[in-house]
Short mmCIF file of N, CA and C in Angstrom, two decimals:
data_model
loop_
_atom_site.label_atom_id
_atom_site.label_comp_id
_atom_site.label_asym_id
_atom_site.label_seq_id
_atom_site.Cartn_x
_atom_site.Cartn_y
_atom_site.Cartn_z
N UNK A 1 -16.40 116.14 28.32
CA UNK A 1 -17.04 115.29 27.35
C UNK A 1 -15.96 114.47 26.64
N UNK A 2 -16.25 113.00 26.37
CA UNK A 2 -15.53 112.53 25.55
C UNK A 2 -16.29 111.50 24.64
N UNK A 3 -15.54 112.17 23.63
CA UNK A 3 -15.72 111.20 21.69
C UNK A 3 -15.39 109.81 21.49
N UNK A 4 -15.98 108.78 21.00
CA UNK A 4 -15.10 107.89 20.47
C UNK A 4 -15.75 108.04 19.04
N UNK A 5 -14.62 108.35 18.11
CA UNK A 5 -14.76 108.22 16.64
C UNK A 5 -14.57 107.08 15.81
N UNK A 6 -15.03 106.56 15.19
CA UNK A 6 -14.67 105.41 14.52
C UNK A 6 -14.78 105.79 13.11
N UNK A 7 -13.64 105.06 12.19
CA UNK A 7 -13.07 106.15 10.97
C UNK A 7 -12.57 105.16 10.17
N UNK A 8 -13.33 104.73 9.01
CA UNK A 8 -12.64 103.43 7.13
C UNK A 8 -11.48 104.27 7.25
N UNK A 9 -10.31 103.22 7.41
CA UNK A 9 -9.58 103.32 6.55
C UNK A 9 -10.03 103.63 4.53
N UNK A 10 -10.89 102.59 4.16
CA UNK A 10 -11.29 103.12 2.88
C UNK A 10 -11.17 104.43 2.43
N UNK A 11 -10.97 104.62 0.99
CA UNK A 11 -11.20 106.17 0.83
C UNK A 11 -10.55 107.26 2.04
N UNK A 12 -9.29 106.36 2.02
CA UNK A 12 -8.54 107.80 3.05
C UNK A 12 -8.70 108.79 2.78
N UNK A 13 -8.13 109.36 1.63
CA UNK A 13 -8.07 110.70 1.27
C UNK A 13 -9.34 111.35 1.91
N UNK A 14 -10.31 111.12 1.59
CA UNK A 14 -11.93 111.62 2.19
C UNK A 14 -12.23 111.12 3.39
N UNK A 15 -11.64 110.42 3.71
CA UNK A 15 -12.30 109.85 5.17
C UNK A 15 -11.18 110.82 6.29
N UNK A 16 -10.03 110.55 5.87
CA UNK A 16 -9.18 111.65 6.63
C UNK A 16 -9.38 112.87 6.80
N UNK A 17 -9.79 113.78 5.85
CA UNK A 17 -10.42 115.09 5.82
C UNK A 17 -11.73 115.52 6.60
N UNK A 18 -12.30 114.42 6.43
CA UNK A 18 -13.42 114.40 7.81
C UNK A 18 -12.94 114.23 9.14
N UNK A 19 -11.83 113.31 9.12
CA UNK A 19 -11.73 112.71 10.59
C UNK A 19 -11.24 114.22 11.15
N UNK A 20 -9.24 114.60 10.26
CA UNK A 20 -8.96 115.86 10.62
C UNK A 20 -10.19 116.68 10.93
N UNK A 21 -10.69 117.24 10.27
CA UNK A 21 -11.68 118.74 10.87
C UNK A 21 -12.56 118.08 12.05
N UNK A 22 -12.80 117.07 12.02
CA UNK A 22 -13.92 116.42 13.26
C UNK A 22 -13.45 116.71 14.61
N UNK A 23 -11.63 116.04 14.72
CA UNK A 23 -10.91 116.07 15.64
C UNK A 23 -10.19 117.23 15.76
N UNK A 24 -10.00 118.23 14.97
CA UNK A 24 -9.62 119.43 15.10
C UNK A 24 -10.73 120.38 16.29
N UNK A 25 -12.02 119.86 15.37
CA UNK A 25 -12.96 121.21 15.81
C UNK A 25 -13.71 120.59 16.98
N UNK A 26 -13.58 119.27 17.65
CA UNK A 26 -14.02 118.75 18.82
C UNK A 26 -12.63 119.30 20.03
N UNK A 27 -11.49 119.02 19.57
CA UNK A 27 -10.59 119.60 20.49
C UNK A 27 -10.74 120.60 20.56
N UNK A 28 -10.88 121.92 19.96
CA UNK A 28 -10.92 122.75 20.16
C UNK A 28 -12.21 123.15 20.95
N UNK A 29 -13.12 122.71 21.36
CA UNK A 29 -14.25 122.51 22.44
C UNK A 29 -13.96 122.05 23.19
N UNK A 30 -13.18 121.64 23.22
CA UNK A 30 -12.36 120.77 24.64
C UNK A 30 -12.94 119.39 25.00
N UNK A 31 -13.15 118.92 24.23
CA UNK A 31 -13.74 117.25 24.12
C UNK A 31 -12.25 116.54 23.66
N UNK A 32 -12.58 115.81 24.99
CA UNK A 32 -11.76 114.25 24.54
C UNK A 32 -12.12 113.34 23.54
N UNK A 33 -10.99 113.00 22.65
CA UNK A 33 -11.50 112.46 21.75
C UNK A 33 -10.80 110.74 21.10
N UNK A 34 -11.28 109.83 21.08
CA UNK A 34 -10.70 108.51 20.98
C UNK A 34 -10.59 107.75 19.64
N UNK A 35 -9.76 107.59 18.52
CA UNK A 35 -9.80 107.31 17.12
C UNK A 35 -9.59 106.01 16.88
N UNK A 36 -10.72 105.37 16.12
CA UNK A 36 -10.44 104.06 16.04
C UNK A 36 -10.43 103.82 14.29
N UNK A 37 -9.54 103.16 13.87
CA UNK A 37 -9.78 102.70 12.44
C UNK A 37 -10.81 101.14 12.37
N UNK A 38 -11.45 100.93 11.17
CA UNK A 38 -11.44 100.16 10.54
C UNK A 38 -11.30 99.87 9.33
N UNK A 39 -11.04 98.45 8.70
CA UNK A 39 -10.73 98.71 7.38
C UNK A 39 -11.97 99.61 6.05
N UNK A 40 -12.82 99.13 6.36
CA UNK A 40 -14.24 100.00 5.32
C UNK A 40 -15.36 100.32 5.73
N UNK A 41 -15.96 100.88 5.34
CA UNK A 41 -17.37 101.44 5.48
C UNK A 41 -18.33 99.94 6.77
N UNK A 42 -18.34 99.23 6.02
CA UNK A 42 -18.96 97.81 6.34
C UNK A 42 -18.50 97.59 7.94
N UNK A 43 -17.31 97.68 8.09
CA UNK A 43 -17.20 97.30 9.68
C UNK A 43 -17.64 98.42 10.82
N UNK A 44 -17.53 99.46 10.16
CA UNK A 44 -17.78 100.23 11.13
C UNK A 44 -19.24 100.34 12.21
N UNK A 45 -19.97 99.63 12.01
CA UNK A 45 -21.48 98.86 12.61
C UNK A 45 -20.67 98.37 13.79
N UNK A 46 -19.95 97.27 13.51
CA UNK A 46 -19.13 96.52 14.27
C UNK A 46 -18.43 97.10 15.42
N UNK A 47 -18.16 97.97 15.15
CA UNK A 47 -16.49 98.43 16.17
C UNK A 47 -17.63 99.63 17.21
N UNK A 48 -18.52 100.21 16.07
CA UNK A 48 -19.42 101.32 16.76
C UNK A 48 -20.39 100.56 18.12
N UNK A 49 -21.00 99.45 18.08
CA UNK A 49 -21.26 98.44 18.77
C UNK A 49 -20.90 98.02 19.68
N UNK A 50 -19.66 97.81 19.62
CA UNK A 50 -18.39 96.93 20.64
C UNK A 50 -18.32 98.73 21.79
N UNK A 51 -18.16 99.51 21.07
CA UNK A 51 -17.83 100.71 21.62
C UNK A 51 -18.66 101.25 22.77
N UNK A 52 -19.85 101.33 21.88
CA UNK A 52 -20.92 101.90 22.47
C UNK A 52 -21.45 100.93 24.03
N UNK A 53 -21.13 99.66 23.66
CA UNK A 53 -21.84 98.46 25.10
C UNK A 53 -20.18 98.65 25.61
N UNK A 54 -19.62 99.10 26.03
CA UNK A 54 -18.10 98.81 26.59
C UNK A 54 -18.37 99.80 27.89
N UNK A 55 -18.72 99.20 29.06
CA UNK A 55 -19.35 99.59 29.94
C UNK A 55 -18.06 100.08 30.52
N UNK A 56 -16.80 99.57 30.45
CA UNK A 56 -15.56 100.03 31.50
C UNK A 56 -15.37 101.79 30.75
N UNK A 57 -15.72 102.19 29.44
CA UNK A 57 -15.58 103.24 28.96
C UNK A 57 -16.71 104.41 28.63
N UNK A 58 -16.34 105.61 29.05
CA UNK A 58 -17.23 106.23 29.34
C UNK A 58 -17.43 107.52 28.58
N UNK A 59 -17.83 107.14 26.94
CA UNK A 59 -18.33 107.98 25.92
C UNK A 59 -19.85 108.99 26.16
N UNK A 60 -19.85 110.19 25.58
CA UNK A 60 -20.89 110.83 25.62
C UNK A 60 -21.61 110.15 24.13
N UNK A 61 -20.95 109.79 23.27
CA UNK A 61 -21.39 109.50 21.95
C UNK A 61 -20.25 108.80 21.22
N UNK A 62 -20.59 107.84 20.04
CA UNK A 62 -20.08 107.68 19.23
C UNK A 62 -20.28 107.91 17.87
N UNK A 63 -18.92 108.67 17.35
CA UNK A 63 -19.00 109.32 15.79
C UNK A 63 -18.46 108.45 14.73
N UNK A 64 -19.61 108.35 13.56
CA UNK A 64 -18.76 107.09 12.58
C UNK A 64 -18.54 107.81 11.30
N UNK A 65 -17.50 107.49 10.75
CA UNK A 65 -16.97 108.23 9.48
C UNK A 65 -16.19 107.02 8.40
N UNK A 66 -17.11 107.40 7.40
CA UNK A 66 -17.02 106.52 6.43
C UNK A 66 -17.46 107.66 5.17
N UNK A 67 -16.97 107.50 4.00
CA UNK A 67 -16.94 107.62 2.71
C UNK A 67 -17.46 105.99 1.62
N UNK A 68 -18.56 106.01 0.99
CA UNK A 68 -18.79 105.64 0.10
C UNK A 68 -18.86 106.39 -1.34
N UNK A 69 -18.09 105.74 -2.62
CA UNK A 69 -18.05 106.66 -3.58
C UNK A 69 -18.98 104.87 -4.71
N UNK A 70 -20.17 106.16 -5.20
CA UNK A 70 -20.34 105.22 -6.16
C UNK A 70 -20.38 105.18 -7.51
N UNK A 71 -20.10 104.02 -8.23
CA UNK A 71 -19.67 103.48 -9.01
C UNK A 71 -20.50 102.69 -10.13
N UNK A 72 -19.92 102.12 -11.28
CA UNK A 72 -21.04 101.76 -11.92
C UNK A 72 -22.16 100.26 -11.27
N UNK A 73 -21.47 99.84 -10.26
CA UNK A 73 -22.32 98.70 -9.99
C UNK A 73 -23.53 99.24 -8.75
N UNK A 74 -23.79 98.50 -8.12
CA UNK A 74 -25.12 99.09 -7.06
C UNK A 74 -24.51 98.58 -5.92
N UNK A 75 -23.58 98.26 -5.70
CA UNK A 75 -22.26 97.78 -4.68
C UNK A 75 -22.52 99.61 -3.74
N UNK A 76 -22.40 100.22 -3.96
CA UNK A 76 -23.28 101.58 -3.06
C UNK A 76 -24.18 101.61 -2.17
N UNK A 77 -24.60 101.00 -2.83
CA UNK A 77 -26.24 101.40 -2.25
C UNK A 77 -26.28 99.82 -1.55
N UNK A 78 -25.75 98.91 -1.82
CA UNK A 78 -25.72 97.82 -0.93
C UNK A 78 -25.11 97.94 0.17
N UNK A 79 -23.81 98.31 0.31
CA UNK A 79 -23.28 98.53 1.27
C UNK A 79 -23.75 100.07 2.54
N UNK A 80 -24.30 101.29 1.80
CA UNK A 80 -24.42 102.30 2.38
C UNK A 80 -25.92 101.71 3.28
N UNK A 81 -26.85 101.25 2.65
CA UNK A 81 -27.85 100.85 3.22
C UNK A 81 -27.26 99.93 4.13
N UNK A 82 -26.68 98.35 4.45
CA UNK A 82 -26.53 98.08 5.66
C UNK A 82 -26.18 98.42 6.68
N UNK A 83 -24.81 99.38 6.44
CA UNK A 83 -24.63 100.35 7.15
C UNK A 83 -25.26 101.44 7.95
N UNK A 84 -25.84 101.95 7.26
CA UNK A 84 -27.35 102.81 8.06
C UNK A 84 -28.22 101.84 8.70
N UNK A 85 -28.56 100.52 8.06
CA UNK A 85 -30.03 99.72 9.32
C UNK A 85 -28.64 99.32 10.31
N UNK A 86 -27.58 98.97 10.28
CA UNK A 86 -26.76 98.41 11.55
C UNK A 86 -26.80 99.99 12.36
N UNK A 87 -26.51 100.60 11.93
CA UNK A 87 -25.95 101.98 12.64
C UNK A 87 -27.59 102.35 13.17
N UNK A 88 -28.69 102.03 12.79
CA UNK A 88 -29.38 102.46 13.32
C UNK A 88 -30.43 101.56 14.52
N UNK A 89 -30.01 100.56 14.36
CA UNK A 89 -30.07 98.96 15.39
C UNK A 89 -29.50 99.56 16.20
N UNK A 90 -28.30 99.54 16.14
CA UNK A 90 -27.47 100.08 17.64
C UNK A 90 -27.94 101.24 18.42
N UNK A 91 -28.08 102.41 17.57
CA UNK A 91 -28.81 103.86 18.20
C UNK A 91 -30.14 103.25 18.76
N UNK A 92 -31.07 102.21 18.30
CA UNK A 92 -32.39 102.27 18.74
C UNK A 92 -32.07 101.52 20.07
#
């Protein structure tokens, strides 16, 4: 089996801690696993997309990891919601 992960830079601290244990505990199942950055939450639609139709490569799935932390504006919930209808365009 093999992974392609796609992983914000944003919010390293938290996004890294996911990626580590993700890629820890998939290797250790013995899954191949492929790490892609982007810069934030927002692109990751993008790269998950490009990934997923990339017919020369031959994923069982793609994993997206992103951290949103919110804040006093609604900048949250704007961004976490496009994120979920793109991420879920692509799955359908």
């Amino acid at each position: 089996m093999r992974l392609a992960v796609v992983a914000s830079e944003y919010n390293r601290k938290q996004v890294d801690g996911l990626l580590d244990a993700a890629v820890r505990t998939l290797k250790e199942a013995g899954v191949e696993v492929d790490v892609y950055r982007v810069p934030g939450a927002f692109e990751i639609p993008v790269v998950a997309e490009s990934l997923a139709g990339d017919a020369s490569r031959r994923w069982s799935a793609v994993v997206c990891l992103g951290v949103i932390i919110r804040g006093e504006t609604g900048h949250a919930d704007l961004v976490g919601t496009a994120v979920t209808q793109a991420l879920m365009g692509i799955g359908v």
